[in-house]
Short mmCIF file of N, CA and C and ligand atoms in Angstrom, two decimals:
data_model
loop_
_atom_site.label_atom_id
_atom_site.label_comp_id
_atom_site.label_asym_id
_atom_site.label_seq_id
_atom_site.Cartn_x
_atom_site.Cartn_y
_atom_site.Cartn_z
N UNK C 199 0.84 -1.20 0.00
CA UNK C 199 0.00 0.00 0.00
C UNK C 199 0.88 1.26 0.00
N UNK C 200 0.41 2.21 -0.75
CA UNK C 200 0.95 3.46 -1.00
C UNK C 200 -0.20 4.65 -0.45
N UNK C 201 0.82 5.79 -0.08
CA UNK C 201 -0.27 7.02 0.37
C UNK C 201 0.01 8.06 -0.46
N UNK C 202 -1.12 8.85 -1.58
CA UNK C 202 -0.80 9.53 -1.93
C UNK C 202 -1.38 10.86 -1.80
N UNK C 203 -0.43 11.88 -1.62
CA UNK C 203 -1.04 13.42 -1.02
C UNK C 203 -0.93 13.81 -2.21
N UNK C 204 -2.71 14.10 -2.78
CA UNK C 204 -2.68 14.93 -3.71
C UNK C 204 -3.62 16.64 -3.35
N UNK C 205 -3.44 17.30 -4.19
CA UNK C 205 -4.36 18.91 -3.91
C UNK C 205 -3.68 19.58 -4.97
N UNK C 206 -4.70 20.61 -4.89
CA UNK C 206 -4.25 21.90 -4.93
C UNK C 206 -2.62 22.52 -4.67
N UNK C 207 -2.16 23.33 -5.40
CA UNK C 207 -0.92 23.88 -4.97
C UNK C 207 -1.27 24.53 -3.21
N UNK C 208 0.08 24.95 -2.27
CA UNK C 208 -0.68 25.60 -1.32
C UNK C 208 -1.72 24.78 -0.58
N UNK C 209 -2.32 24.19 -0.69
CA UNK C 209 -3.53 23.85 0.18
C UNK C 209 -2.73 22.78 1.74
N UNK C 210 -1.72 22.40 1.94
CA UNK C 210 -0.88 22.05 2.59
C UNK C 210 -0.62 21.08 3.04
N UNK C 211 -0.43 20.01 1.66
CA UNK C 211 0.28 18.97 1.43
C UNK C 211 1.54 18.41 2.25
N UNK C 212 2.35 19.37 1.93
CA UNK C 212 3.77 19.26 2.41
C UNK C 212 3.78 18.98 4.22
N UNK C 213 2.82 20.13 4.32
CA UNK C 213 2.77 20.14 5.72
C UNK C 213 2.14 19.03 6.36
N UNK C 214 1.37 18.40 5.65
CA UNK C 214 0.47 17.02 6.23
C UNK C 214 1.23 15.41 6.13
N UNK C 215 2.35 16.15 5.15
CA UNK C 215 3.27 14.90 4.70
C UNK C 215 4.01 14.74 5.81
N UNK C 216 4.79 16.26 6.11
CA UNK C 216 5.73 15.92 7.89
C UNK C 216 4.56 15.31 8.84
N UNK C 217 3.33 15.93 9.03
CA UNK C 217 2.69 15.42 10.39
C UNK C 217 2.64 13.93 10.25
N UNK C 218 2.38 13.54 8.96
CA UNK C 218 2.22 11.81 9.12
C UNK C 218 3.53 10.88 8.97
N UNK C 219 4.74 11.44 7.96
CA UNK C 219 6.07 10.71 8.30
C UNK C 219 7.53 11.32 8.95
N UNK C 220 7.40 12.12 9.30
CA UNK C 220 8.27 12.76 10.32
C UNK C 220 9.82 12.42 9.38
N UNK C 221 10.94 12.45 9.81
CA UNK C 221 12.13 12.93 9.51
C UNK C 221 12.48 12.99 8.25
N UNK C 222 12.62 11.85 7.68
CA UNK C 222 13.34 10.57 6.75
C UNK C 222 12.44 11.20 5.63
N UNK C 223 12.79 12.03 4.85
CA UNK C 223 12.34 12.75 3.81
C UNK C 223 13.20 12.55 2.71
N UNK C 224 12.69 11.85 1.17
CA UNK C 224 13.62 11.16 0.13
C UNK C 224 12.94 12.40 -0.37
N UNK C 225 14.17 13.01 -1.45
CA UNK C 225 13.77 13.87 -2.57
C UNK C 225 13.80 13.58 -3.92
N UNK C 226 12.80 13.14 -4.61
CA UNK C 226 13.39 12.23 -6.22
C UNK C 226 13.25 13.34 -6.81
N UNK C 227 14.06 13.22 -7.87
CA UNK C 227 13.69 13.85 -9.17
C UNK C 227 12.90 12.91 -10.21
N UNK C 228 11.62 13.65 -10.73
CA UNK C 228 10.95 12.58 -11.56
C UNK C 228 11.90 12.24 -12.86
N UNK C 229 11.78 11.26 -13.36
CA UNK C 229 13.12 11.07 -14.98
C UNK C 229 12.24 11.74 -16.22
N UNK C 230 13.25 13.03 -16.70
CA UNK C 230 13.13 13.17 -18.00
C UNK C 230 12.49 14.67 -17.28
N UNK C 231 12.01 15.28 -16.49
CA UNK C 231 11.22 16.46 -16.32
C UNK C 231 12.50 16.88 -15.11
N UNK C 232 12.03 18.56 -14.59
CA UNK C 232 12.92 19.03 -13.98
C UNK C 232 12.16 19.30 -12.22
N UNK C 233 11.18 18.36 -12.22
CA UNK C 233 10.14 18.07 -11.12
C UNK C 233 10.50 17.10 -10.29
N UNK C 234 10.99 17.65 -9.15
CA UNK C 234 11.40 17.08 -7.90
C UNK C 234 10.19 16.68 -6.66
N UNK C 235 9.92 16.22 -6.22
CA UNK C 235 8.84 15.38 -5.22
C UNK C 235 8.74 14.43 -4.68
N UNK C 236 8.69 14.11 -2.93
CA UNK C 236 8.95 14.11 -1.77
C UNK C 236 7.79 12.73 -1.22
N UNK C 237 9.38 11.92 -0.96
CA UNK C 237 8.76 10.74 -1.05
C UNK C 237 9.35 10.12 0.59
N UNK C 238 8.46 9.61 1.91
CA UNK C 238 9.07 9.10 3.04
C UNK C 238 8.24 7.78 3.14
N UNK C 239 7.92 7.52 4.45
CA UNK C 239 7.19 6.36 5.04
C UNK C 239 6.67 6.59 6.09
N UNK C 240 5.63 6.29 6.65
CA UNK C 240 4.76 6.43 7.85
C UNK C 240 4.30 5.08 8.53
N UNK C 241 4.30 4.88 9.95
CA UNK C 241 4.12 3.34 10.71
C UNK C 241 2.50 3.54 10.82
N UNK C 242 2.01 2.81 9.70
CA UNK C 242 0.37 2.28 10.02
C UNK C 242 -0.10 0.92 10.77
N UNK C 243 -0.50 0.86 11.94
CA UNK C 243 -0.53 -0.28 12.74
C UNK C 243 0.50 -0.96 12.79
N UNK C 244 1.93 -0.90 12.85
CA UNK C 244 3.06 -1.45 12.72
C UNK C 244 3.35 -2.23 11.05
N UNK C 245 2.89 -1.41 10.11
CA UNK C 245 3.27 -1.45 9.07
C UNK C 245 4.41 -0.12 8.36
N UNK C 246 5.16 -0.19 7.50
CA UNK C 246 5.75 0.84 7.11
C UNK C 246 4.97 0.88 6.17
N UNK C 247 4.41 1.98 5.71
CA UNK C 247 3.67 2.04 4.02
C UNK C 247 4.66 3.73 3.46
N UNK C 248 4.81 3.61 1.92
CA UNK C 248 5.17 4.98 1.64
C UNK C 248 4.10 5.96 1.69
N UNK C 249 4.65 6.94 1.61
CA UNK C 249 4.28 8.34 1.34
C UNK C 249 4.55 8.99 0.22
N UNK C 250 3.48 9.94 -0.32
CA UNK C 250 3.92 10.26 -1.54
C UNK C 250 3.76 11.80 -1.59
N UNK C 251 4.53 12.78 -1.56
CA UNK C 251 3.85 14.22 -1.44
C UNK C 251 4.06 14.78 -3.27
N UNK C 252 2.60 14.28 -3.82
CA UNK C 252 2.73 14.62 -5.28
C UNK C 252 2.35 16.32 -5.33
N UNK C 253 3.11 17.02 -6.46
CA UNK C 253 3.11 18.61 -6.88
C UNK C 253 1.91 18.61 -7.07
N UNK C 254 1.41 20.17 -6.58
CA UNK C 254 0.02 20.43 -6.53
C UNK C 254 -0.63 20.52 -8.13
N UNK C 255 -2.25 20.03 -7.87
CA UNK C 255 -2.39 20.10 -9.41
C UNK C 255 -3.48 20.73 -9.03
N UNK C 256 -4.15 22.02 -9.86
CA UNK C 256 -5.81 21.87 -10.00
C UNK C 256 -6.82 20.95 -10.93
N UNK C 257 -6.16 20.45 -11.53
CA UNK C 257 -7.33 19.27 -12.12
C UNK C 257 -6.42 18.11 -12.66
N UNK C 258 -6.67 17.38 -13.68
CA UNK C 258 -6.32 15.76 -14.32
C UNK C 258 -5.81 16.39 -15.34
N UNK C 259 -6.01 17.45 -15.98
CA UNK C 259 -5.66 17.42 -17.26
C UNK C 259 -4.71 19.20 -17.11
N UNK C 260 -3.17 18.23 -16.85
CA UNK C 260 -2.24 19.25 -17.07
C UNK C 260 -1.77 20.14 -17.82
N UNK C 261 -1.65 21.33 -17.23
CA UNK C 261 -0.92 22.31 -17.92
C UNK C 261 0.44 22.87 -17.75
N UNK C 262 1.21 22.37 -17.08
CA UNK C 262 2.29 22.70 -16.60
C UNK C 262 3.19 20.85 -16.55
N UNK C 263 4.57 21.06 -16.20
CA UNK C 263 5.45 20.37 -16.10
C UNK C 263 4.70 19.16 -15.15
N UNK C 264 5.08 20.37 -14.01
CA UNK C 264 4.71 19.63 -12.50
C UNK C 264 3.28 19.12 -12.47
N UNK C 265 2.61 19.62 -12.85
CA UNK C 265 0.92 19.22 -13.41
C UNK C 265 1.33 17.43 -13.96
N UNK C 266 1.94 17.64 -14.92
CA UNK C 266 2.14 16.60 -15.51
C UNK C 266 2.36 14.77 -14.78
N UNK C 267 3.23 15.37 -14.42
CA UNK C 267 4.53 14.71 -13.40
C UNK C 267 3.19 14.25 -12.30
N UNK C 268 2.38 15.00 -11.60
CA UNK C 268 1.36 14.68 -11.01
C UNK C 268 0.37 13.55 -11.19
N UNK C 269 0.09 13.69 -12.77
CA UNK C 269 -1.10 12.71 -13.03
C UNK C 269 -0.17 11.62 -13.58
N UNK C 270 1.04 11.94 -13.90
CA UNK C 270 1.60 10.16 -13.83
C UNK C 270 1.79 9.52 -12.73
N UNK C 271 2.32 10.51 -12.12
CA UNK C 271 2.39 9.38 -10.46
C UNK C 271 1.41 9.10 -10.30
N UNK C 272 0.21 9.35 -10.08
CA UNK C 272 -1.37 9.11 -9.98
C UNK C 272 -1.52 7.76 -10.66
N UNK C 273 -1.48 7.73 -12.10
CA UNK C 273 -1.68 6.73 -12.76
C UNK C 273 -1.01 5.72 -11.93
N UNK C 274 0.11 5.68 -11.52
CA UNK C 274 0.86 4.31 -11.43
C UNK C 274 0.15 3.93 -9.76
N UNK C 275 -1.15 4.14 -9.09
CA UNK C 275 -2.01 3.95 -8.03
C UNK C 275 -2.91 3.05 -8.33
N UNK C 276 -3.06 1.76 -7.68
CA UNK C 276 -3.72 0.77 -7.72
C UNK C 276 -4.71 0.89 -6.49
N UNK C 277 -5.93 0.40 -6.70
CA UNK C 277 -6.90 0.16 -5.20
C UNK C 277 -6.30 -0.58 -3.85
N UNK C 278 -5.37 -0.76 -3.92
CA UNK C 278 -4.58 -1.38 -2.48
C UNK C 278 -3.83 0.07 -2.11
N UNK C 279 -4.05 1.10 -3.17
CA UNK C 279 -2.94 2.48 -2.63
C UNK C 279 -4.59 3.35 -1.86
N UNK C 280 -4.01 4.36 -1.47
CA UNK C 280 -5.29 4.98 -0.59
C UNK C 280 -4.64 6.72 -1.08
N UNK C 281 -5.59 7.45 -1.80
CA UNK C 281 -5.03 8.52 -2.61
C UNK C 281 -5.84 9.48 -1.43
N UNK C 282 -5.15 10.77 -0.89
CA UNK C 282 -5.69 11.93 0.58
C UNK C 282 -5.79 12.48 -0.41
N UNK C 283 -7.30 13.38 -0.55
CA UNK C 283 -6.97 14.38 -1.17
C UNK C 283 -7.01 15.74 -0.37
N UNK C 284 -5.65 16.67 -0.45
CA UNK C 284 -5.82 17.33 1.00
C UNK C 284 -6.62 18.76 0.28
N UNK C 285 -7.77 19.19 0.95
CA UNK C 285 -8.15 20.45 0.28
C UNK C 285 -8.40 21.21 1.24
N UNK C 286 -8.07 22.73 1.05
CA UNK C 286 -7.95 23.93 1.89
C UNK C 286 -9.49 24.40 2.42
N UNK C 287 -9.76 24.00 3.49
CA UNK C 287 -11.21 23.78 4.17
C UNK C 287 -11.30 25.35 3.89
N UNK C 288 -10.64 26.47 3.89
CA UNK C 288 -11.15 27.80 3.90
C UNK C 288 -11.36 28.27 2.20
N UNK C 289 -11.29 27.15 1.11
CA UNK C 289 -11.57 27.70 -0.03
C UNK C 289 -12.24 26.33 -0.52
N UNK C 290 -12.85 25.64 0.08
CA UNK C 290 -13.22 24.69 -0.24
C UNK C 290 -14.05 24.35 -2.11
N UNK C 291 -14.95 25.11 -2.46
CA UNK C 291 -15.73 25.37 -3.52
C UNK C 291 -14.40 24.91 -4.87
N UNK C 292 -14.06 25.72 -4.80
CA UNK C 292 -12.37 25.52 -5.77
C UNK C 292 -11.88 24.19 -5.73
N UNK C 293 -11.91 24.10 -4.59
CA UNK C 293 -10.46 22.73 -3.90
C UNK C 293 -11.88 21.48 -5.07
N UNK C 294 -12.91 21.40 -4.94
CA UNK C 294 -13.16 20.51 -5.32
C UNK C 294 -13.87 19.87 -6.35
N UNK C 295 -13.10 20.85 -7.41
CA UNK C 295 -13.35 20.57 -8.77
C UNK C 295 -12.23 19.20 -8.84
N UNK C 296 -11.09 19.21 -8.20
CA UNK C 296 -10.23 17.96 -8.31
C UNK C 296 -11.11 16.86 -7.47
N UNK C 297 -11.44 17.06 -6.40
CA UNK C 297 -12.04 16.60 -5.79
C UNK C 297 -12.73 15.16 -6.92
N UNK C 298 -13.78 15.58 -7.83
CA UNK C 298 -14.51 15.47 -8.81
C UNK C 298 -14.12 14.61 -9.68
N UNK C 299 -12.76 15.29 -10.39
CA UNK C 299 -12.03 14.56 -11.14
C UNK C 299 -11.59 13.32 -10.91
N UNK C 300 -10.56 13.67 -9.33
CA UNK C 300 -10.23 12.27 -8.63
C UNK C 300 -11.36 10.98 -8.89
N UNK C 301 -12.60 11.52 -8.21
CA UNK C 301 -13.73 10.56 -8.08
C UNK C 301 -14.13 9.80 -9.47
N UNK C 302 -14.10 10.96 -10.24
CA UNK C 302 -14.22 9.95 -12.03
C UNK C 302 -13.72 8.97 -11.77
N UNK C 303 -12.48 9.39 -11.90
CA UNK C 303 -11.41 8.21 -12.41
C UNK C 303 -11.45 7.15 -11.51
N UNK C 304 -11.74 7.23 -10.81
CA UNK C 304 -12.12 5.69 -9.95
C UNK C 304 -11.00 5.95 -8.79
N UNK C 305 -10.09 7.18 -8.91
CA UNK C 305 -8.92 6.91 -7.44
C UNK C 305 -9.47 6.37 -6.15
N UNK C 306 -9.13 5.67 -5.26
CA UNK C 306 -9.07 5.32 -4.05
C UNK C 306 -9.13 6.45 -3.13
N UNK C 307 -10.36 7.48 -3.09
CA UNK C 307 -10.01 9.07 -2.50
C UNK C 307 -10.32 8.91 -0.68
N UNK C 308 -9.58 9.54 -0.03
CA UNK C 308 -10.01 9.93 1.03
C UNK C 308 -10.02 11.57 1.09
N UNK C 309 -10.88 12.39 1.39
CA UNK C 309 -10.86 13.66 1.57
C UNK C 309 -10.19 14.09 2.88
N UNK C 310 -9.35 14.90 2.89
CA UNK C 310 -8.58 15.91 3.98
C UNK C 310 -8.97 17.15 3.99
N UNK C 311 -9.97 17.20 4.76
CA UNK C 311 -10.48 18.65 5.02
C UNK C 311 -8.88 19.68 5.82
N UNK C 312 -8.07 20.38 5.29
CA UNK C 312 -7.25 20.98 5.71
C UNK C 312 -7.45 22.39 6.31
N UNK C 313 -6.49 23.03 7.47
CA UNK C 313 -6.95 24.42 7.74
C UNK C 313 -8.03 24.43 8.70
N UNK C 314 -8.61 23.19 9.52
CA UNK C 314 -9.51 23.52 9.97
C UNK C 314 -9.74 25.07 11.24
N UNK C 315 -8.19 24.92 11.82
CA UNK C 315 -7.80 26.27 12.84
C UNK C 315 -8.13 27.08 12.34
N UNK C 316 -7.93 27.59 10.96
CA UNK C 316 -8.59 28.57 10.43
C UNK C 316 -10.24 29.07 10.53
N UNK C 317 -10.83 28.20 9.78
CA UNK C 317 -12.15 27.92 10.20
C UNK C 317 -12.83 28.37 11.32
N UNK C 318 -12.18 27.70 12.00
CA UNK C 318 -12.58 27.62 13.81
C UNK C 318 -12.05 29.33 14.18
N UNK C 319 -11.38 29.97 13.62
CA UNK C 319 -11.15 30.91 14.18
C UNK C 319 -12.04 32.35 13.61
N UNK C 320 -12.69 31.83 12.54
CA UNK C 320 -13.71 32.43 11.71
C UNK C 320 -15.03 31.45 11.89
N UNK C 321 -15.08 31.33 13.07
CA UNK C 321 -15.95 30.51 13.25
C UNK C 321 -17.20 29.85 12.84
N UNK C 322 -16.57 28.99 11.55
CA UNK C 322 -17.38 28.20 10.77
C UNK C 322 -16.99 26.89 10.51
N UNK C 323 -18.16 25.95 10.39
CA UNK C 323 -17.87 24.93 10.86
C UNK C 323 -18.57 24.22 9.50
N UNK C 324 -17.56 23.34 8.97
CA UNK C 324 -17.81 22.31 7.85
C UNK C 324 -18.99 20.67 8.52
N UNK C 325 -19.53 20.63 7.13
CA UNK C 325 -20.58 19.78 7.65
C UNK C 325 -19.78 18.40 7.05
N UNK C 326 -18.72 17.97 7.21
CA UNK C 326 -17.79 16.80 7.31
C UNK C 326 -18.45 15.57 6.93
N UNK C 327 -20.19 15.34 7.56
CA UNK C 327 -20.30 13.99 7.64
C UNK C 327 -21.48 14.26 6.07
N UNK C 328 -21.98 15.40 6.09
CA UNK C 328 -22.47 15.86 4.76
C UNK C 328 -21.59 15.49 3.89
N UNK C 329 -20.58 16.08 3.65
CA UNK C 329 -19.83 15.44 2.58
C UNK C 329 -19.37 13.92 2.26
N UNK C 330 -19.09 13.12 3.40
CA UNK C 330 -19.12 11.96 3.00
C UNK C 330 -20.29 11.74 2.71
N UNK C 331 -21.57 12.18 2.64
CA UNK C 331 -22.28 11.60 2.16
C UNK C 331 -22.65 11.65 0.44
N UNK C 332 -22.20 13.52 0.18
CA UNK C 332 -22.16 13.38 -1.33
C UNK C 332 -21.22 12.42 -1.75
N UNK C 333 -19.96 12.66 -1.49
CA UNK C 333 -19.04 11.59 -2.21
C UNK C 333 -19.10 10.41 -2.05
N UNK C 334 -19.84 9.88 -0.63
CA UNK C 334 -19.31 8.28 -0.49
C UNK C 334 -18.03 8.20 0.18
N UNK C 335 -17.43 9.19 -0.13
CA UNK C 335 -15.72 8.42 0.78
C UNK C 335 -15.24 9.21 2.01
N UNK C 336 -14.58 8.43 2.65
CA UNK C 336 -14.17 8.81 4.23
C UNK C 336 -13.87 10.28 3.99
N UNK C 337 -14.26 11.09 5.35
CA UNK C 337 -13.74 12.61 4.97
C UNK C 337 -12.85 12.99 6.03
N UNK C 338 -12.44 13.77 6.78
CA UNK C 338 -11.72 13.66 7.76
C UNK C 338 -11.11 15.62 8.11
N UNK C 339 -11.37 16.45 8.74
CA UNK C 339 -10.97 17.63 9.02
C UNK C 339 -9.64 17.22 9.31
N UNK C 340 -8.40 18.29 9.09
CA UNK C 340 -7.22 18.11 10.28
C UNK C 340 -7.06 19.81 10.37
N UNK C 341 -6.39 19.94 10.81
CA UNK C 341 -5.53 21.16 10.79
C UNK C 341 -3.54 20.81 10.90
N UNK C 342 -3.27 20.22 9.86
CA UNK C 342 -1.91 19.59 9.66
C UNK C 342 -0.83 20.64 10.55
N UNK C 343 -1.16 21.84 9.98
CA UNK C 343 0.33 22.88 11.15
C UNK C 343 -0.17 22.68 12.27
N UNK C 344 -0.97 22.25 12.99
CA UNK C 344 -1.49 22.22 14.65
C UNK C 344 -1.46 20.72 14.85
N UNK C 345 -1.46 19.72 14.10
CA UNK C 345 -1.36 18.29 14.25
C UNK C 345 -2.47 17.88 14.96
N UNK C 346 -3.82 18.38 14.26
CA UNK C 346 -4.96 18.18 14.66
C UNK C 346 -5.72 17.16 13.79
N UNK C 347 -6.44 16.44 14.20
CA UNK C 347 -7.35 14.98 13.25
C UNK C 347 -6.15 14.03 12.55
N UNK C 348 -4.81 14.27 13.05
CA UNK C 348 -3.79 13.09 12.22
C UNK C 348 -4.42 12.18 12.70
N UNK C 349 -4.28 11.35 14.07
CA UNK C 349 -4.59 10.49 14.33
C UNK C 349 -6.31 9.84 13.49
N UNK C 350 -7.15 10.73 13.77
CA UNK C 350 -8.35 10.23 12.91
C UNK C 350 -7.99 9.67 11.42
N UNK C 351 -7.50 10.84 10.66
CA UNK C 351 -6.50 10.38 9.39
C UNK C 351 -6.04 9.15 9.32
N UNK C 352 -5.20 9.23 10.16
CA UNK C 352 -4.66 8.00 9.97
C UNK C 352 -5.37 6.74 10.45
N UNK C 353 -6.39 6.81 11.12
CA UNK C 353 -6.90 5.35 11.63
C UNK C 353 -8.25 4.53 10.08
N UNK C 354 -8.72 6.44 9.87
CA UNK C 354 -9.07 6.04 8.78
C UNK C 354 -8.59 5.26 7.55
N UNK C 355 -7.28 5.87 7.61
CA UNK C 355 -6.53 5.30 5.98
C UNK C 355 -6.29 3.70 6.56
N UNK C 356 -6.26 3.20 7.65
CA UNK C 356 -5.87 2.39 8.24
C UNK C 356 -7.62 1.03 8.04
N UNK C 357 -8.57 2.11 8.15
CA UNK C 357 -9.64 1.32 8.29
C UNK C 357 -9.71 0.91 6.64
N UNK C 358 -9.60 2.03 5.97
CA UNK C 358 -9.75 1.62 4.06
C UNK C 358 -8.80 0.64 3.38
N UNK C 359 -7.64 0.46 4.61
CA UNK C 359 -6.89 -0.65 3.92
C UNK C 359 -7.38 -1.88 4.16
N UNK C 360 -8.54 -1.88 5.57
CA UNK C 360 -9.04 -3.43 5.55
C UNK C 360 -9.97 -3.63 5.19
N UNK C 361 -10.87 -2.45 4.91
CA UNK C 361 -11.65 -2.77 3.74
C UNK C 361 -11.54 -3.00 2.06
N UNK C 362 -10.21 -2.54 1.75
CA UNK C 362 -10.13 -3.31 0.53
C UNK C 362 -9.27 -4.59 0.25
N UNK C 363 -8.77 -4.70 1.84
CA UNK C 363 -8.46 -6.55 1.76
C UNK C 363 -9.78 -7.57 1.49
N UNK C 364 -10.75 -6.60 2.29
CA UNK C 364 -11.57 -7.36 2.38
C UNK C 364 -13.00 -7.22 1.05
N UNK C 365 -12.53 -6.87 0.47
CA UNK C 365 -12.86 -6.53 -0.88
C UNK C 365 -12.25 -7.49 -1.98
N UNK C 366 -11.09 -7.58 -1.66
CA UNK C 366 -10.44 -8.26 -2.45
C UNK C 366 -10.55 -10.35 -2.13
N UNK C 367 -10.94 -10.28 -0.89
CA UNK C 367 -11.42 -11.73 -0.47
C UNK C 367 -12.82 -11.88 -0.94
N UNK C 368 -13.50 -11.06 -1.09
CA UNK C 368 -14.99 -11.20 -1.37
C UNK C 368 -14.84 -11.45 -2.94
N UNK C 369 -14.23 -10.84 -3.45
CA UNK C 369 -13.61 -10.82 -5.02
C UNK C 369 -13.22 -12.33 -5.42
N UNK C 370 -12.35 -13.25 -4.13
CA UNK C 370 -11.84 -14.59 -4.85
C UNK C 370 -13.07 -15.48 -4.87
N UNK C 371 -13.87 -15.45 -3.59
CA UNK C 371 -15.19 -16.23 -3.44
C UNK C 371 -16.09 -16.23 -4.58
N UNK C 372 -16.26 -15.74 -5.00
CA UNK C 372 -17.76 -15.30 -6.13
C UNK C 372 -16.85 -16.13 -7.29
N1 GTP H 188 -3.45 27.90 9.38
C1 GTP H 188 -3.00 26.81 8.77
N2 GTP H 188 -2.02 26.92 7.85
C2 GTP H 188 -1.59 25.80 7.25
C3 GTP H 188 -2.12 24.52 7.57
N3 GTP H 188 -1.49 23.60 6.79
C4 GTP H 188 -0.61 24.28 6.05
N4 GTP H 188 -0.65 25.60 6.31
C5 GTP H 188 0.18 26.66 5.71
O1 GTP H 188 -0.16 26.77 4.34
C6 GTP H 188 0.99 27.07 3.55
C7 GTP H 188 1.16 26.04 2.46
O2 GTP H 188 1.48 24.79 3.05
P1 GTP H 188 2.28 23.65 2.26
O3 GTP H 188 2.30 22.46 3.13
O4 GTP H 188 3.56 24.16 1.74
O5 GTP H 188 1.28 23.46 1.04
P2 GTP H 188 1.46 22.50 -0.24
O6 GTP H 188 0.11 22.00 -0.57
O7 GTP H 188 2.53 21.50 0.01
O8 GTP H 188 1.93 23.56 -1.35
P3 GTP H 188 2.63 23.22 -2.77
O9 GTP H 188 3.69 22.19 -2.54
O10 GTP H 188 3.18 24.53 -3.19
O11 GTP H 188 1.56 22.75 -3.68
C8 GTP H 188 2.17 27.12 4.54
O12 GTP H 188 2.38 28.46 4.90
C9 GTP H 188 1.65 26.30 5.72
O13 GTP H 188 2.25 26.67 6.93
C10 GTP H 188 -3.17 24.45 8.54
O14 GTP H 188 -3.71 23.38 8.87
N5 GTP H 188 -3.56 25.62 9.10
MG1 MG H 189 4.30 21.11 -1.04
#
């Protein structure tokens, strides 16, 4: 299993990537482009799984280098990978035209409501369980610079990996 942080440029990826794998930060360069992106590991129930902090994109269909470089790493995500999509809870409307896209394509999405401190300090409050209900998929507030909802985050990404084991056993039976 793979984790991949996708969003928006800015919406604060990077920052959600330290809260969940802490030091041990690999820097690749992708081959053939001049797009560098930030690859560690995080302990899920005493598993190591990677991390993936992919360049911000606003949609699937690139316009830029790093855009690019984005929706290939994407592509190479199988349903055993679990794709965050982190979006900036204080511009939300925007953040989720990818949102959208992701969902087409069939990605493995979990939503990361990001920024929630913000929010809270403009005191407005996202209807979280509303949205899983439009989309269907786990949603989850954090506020990544305050290291707020990681743990939920993570128990979630933790719960979607045994539900698609167990997806995949229901799959050999039939
Ligand atoms: N208030 C607040 N600020 C945040 C939060 N998360 C990130 N930020 C800030 O938002 C800015 C962007 O964060 P990054 O983590 O660099 O965002 P990113 O998505 O990796 O950006 P790109 O790599 O440029 O696409 C930084 O100034 C962060 O400190 C949060 O939960 N609350
Ligand atoms: Mg970043």
């Amino acid at each position: 299993m793979r984790i991949f942080l996708v969003g928006n440029p800015n919406v604060g990826k990077s920052t959600l990537f330290k809260e969940l794998t802490g030091a041990r930060i690999i820097i690749s360069n992708y081959p053939g482009t001049t797009v560098d992106y930030y690859t560690s590991r995080m302990n899920l129930n005493g598993n190591r799984v990677e991390v993936v902090d992919v360049p911000g994109i606003y949609s699937l269909n690139p316009t830029s280098e790093a855009e690019n470089v984005a929706v290939r790493i994407l592509e190479g995500c199988s349903d055993k990978d679990a794709v965050i999509n982190v979006v900036d809870g204080t511009n939300l409307r925007r953040n989720l035209f990818l949102t959208l896209d992701l969902l087409e394509k069939g990605y493995p999405v979990m939503l990361a409501v990001n920024m929630i401190d913000m929010l809270e300090g403009y005191g407005l409050v996202i209807d979280l369980e509303g949205l899983e209900e439009i989309f269907g998929v786990p949603v989850v507030g954090v506020s990544a610079r305050k290291g707020d909802g990681i743990e939920e985050l993570r128990s979630r990404i933790a719960d979607r990996r045994s539900v698609s084991l167990e997806e995949v056993l229901n799959g050999c039976s039939d």
